[in-house]
Short mmCIF file of C-alpha atoms in Angstrom, two decimals:
data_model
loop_
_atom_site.label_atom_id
_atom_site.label_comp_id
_atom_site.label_asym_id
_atom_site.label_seq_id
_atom_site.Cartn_x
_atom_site.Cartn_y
_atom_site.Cartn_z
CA UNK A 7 -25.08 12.97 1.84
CA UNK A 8 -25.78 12.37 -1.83
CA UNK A 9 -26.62 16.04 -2.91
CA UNK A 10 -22.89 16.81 -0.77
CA UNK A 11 -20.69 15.40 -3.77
CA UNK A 12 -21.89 15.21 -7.58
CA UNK A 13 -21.02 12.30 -10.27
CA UNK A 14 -18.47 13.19 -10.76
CA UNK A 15 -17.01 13.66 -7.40
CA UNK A 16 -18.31 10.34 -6.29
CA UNK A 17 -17.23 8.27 -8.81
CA UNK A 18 -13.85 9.29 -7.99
CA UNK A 19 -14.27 8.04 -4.79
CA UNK A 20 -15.25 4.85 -5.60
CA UNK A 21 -12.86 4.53 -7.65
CA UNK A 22 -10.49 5.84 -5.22
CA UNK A 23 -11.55 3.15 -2.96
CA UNK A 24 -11.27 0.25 -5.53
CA UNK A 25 -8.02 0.84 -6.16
CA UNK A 26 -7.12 1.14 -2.50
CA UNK A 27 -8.97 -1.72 -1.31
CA UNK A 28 -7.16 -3.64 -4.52
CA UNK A 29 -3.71 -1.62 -3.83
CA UNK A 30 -3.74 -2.63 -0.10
CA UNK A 31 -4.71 -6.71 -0.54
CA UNK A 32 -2.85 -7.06 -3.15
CA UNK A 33 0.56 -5.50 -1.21
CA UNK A 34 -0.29 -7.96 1.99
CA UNK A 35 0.97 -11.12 1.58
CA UNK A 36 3.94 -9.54 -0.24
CA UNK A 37 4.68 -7.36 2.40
CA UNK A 38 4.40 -9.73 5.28
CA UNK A 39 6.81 -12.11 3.75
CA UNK A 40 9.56 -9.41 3.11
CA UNK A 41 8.58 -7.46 6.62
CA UNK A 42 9.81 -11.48 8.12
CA UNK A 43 12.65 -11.50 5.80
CA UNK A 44 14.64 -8.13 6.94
CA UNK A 45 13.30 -9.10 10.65
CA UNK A 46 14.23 -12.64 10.71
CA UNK A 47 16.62 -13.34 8.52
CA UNK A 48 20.24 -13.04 7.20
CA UNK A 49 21.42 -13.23 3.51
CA UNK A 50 23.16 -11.84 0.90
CA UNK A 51 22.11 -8.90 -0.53
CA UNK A 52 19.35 -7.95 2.29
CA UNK A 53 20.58 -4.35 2.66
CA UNK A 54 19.52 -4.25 -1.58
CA UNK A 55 16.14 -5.52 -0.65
CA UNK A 56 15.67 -3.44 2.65
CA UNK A 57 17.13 -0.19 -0.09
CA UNK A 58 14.51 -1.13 -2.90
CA UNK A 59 11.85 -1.75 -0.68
CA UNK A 60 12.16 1.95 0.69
CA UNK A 61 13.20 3.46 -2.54
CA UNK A 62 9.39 4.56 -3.72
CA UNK A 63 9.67 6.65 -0.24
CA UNK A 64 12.50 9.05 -1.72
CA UNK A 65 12.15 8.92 -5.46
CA UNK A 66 9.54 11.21 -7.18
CA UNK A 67 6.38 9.75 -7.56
CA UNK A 68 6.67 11.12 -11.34
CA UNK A 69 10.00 8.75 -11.95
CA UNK A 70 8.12 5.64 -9.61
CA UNK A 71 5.01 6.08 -12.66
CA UNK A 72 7.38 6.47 -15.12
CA UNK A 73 9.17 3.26 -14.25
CA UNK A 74 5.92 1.41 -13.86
CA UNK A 75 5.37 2.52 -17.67
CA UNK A 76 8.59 1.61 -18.96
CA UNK A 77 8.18 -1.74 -17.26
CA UNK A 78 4.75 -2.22 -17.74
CA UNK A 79 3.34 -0.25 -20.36
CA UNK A 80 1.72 -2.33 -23.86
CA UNK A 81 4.90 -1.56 -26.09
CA UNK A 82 7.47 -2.85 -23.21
CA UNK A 83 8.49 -6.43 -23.17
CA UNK A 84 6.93 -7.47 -19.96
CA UNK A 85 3.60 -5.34 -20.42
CA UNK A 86 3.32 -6.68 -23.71
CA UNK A 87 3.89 -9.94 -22.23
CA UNK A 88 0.92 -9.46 -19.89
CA UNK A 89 -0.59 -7.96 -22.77
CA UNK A 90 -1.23 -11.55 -24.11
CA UNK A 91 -2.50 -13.05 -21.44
CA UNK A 92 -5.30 -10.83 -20.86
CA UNK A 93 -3.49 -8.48 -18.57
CA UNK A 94 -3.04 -4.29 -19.21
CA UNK A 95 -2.24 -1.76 -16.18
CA UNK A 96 -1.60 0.85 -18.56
CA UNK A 97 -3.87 3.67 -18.47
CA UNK A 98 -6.54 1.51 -16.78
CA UNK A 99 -7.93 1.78 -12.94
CA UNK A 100 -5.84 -1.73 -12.53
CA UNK A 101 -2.69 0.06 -13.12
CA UNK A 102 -3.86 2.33 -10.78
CA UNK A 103 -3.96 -0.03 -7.90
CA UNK A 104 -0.73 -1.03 -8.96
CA UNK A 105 0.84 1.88 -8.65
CA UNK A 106 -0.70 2.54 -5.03
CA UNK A 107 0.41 -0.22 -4.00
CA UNK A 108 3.95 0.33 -4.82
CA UNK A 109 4.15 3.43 -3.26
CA UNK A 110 2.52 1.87 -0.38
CA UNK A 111 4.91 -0.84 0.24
CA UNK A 112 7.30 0.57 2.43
CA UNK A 113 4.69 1.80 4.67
CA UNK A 114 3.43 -1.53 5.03
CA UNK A 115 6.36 -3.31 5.48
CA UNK A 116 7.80 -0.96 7.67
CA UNK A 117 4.65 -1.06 10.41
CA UNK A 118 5.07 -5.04 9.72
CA UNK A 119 8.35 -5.39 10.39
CA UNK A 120 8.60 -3.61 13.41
CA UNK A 121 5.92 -5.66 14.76
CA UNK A 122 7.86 -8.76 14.27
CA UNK A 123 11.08 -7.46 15.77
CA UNK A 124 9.05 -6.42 18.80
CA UNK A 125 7.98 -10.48 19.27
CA UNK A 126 10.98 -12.32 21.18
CA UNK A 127 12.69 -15.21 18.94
CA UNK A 128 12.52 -17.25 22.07
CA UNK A 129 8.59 -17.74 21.80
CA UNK A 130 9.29 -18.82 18.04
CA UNK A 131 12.65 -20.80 18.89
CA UNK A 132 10.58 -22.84 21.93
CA UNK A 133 7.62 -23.92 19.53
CA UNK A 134 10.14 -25.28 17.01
CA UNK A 135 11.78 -27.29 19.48
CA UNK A 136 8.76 -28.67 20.09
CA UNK A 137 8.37 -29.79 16.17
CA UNK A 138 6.66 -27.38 14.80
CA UNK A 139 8.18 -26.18 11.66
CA UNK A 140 8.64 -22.95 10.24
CA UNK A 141 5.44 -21.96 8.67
CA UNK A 142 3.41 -23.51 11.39
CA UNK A 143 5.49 -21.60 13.41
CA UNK A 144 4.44 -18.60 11.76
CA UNK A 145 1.00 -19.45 11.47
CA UNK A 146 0.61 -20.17 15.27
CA UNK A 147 2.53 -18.25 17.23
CA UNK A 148 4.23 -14.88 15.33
CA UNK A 149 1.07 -14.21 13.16
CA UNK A 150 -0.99 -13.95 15.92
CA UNK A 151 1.07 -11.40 17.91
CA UNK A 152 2.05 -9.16 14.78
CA UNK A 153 -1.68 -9.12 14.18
CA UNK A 154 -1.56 -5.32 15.19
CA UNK A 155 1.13 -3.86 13.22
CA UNK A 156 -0.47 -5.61 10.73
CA UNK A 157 -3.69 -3.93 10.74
CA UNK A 158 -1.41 -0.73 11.18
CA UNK A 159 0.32 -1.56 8.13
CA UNK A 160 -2.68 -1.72 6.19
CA UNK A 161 -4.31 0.89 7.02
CA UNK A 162 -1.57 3.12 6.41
CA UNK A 163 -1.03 1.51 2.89
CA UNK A 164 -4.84 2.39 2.46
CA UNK A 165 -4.43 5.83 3.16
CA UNK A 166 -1.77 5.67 1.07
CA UNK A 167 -2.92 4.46 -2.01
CA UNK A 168 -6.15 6.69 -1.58
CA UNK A 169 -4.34 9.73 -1.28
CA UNK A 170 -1.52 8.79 -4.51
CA UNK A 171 -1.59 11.44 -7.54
CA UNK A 172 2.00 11.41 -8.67
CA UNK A 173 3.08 7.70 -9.72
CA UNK A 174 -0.69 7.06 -10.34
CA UNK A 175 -1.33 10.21 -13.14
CA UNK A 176 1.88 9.11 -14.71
CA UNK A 177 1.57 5.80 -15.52
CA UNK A 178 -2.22 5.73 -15.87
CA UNK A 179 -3.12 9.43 -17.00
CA UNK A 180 -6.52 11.09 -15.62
CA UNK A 181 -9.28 9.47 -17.23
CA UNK A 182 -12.81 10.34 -15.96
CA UNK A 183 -14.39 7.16 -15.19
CA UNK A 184 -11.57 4.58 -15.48
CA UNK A 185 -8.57 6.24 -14.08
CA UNK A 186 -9.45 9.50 -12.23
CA UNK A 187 -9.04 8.73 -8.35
CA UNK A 188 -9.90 11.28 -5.37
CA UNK A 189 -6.44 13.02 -6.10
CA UNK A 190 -6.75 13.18 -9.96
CA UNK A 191 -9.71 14.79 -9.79
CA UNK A 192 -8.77 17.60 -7.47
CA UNK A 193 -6.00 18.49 -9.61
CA UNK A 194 -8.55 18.49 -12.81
CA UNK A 195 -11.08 20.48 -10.58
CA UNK A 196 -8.54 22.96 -9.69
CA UNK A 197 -7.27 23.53 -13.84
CA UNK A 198 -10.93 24.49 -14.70
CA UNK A 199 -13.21 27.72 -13.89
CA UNK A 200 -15.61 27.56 -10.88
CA UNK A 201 -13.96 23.87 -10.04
CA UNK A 202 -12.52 25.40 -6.22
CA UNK A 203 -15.99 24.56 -4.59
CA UNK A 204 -15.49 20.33 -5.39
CA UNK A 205 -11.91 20.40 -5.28
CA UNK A 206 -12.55 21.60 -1.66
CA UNK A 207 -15.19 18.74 -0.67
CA UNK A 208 -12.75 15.97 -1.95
CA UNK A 209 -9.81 17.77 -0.45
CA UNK A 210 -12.23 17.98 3.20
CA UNK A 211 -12.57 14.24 2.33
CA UNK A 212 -9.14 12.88 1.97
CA UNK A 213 -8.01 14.93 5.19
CA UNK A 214 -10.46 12.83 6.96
CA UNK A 215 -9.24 9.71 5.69
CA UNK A 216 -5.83 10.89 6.04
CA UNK A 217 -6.12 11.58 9.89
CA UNK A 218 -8.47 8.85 10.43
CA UNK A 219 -6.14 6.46 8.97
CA UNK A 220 -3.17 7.75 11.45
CA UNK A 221 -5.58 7.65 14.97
CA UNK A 222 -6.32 4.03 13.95
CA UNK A 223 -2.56 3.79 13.31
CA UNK A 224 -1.47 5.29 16.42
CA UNK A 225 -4.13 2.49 18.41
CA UNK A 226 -2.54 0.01 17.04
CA UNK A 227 0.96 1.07 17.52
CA UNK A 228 0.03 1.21 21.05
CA UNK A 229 -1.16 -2.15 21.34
CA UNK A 230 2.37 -3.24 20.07
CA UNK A 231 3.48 -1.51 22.55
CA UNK A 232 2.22 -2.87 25.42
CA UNK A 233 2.90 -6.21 24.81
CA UNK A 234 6.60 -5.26 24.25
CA UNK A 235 5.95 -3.93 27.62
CA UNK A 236 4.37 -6.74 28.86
CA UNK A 237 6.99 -8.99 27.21
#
């Protein structure tokens, strides 16, 4: 399997899989808790939220990196800001995750969310009568049956961030070694003589991830399913 890829080739993937690994943990917890805020809950301004969070789906990947480097980048206030403290996503493989994970959000919180509106209220409203309260709640009774869409959510996020060129070779350029990912490097492969043959392999290896990331998808979706069913 070795002699199948070169260096090069693999240490795009490995980098392809830090950031996605990196992308998708570090869009959970964020994702859950806005995925039970447009399920559960009613406030002002939640069509804004339920707008920005699906916003990286329709905008050009190109304007999502270029927003991340206005926002982000060493000379802007808030990147500079981070600057100080240790922190740079500009043009390095961290900025890279963060950029996957952006334009992974909506997929997550969309598989989340859905999984939550499929659990009745009444199962949440009974155990708080009982005295649980909210995050107990939560922890007790809703995690457990979201579980699924969960696990859908992040899997699709992973394929996600694995397979993002656009926002990613914006805001972090395509840097051999630090930020060239699966998708950067096809595109460099393709710009240079004789590069077909391992733009081909990498492109044979994100369709795989691609489609195995939607069958595992798909299982889970069905498992939400059936307990709607069975609800």
């Amino acid at each position: 399997m070795s002699g199948w890829l070169g260096a090069a080739e693999w240490a795009a993937v490995f980098l392809s899989l830090k950031v996605a690994v990196w992308a998708t943990l570090g869009a959970l917890i964020p994702g859950v808790f806005v995925a039970y805020a447009l399920a559960r809950w009613q406030f002002f301004g939640k069509s804004l939220l339920n707008v920005l969070v699906h916003m990286p789906l329709v905008l050009p990947p190109v304007a999502t990196g270029y927003l991340l480097l206005l926002s982000f980048g060493t000379q802007a206030p808030l990147g500079a800001a981070l600057k100080e403290l240790g922190i740079v996503f500009a043009f390095r493989w961290t900025g890279a995750a963060l950029a996957a994970a952006v334009m992974a959000f909506p997929l997550l919180v969309r598989a989340i969310r859905l999984s939550i509106e499929a659990v009745d209220p009444a199962l949440e409203q009974a155990a708080a009568t009982l005295g649980a309260n909210r995050i107990w709640v939560f922890a007790t009774v809703t995690l457990p049956l979201i579980l699924p869409g969960i696990l859908a959510g992040m899997v699709l996020a992973f394929a996600k961030a694995m397979g993002e060129f656009g926002a990613t070779i914006t805001f972090v350029s395509n840097i051999p070694g630090q930020t060239r990912t699966v998708p950067s490097a096809i595109y460099a492969f393709l710009q240079v003589p004789g590069g077909e043959a391992a733009a081909i392999r990498l492109l044979i290896l994100s369709v795989g991830v691609a489609m195995g990331a939607l069958i595992l998808s798909e299982i889970f979706a069905r498992k939400i399913a059936r307990r709607v069913g069975q609800g």
